[in-house]
């Protein structure tokens, strides 16, 4: 069985400072891992996806995530936060069950202060 | 990237009525679609997997007779909330992978439908 733990329900940063959103996972097999962003009352947008081709994955809007198998982690980072980054972020692990079934973390709310 | 639409974006209905929500893949065919429910400030809860041409697969605890899912074509899945009650009020989101059987597991999400039951 797969599961995802997002370690922080809220992360608060100042504009221009680094962002770190933490995610740990468990999976029976080699997982597919994703980060999605959701702005208020909107659907989810794919930020990036781990495909096993490279452990450091670059996504849109300057975000990247590093897959660390030994730590079962897939933390999301960005060097410099922008006001428009304020949103809800979801870490997702996908497992094959006849088709790929996603499991969501609880979400981390990113707050960016001016 | 692939585009998934939902209609309506919001709906208000009276208790006891039924509401239909549509999920469409606009630029790809989706043999599988997923329906989720999201409560305020909470994560997405997978309700069911919608399979084109066959019955939907419901997650444990989701009432099949309450949430009717029909996947009539390769681009359309519908979720009907039957005899809606205020506790059914929620944000409903659908998603579809572009190629569920060929190794592509990236989900593309619809914008969501806000259901309010009075």
Coordinates of C-alpha atoms in Angstrom, one line a residue, chain A residues 6 10 31-34 36 38 41-46 49-50 88 90 92 94-102 104-107, chain B residues 32 34 36 38 41-46 49 51 59 91 93 95 97 99-112 114:
Chain A
X6 CA 3.4 16.1 4.1
X10 CA 1.4 25.4 6.7
X31 CA 6.9 5.0 -7.1
X32 CA 5.8 7.7 -9.4
X33 CA 5.8 10.9 -7.5
X34 CA 4.3 14.3 -8.3
X36 CA 0.6 19.6 -7.7
X38 CA -3.9 24.4 -6.2
X41 CA -11.3 27.4 -5.9
X42 CA -9.2 26.1 -8.8
X43 CA -8.2 22.7 -10.1
X44 CA -4.8 21.2 -9.6
X45 CA -1.8 22.1 -11.8
X46 CA 1.1 19.8 -12.3
X49 CA 6.9 14.6 -11.8
X50 CA 9.6 12.1 -10.8
X88 CA -2.0 24.8 -1.6
X90 CA 0.0 18.5 -2.8
X92 CA 1.1 12.6 -4.7
X94 CA 0.9 6.9 -7.9
X95 CA 0.6 3.1 -7.8
X96 CA -0.5 0.6 -10.3
X97 CA -3.8 -1.1 -9.5
X98 CA -5.1 -2.0 -12.9
X99 CA -4.5 1.6 -13.7
X100 CA -2.4 4.2 -11.9
X101 CA -4.2 5.3 -8.8
X102 CA -3.0 8.5 -7.1
X104 CA -2.7 12.5 -2.1
X105 CA -0.9 14.0 0.9
X106 CA -2.9 16.2 3.1
X107 CA -1.5 19.4 1.5
Chain B
X32 CA -10.1 6.1 -17.3
X34 CA -11.1 9.7 -11.5
X36 CA -12.5 13.2 -6.1
X38 CA -12.4 17.9 -1.4
X41 CA -8.8 23.2 3.6
X42 CA -8.4 19.4 3.2
X43 CA -6.9 17.1 0.7
X44 CA -8.6 15.4 -2.2
X45 CA -10.4 12.1 -1.4
X46 CA -10.6 9.7 -4.3
X49 CA -12.4 5.3 -10.9
X51 CA -14.0 3.2 -16.7
X59 CA -13.4 3.4 -3.1
X91 CA -15.8 20.7 -4.2
X93 CA -12.9 17.4 -9.0
X95 CA -8.9 14.0 -13.4
X97 CA -4.4 10.3 -17.2
X99 CA -2.4 7.1 -21.2
X100 CA -3.3 5.0 -18.1
X101 CA -2.2 1.6 -19.6
X102 CA 0.9 2.7 -21.5
X103 CA 2.9 3.8 -18.5
X104 CA 1.9 7.4 -18.4
X105 CA 0.4 8.1 -15.0
X106 CA 0.3 11.9 -14.9
X107 CA -3.1 13.1 -14.0
X108 CA -4.7 16.2 -15.6
X109 CA -7.3 17.8 -13.4
X110 CA -10.5 19.6 -14.1
X111 CA -11.1 23.0 -12.5
X112 CA -13.6 21.5 -10.1
X114 CA -18.6 23.6 -6.2

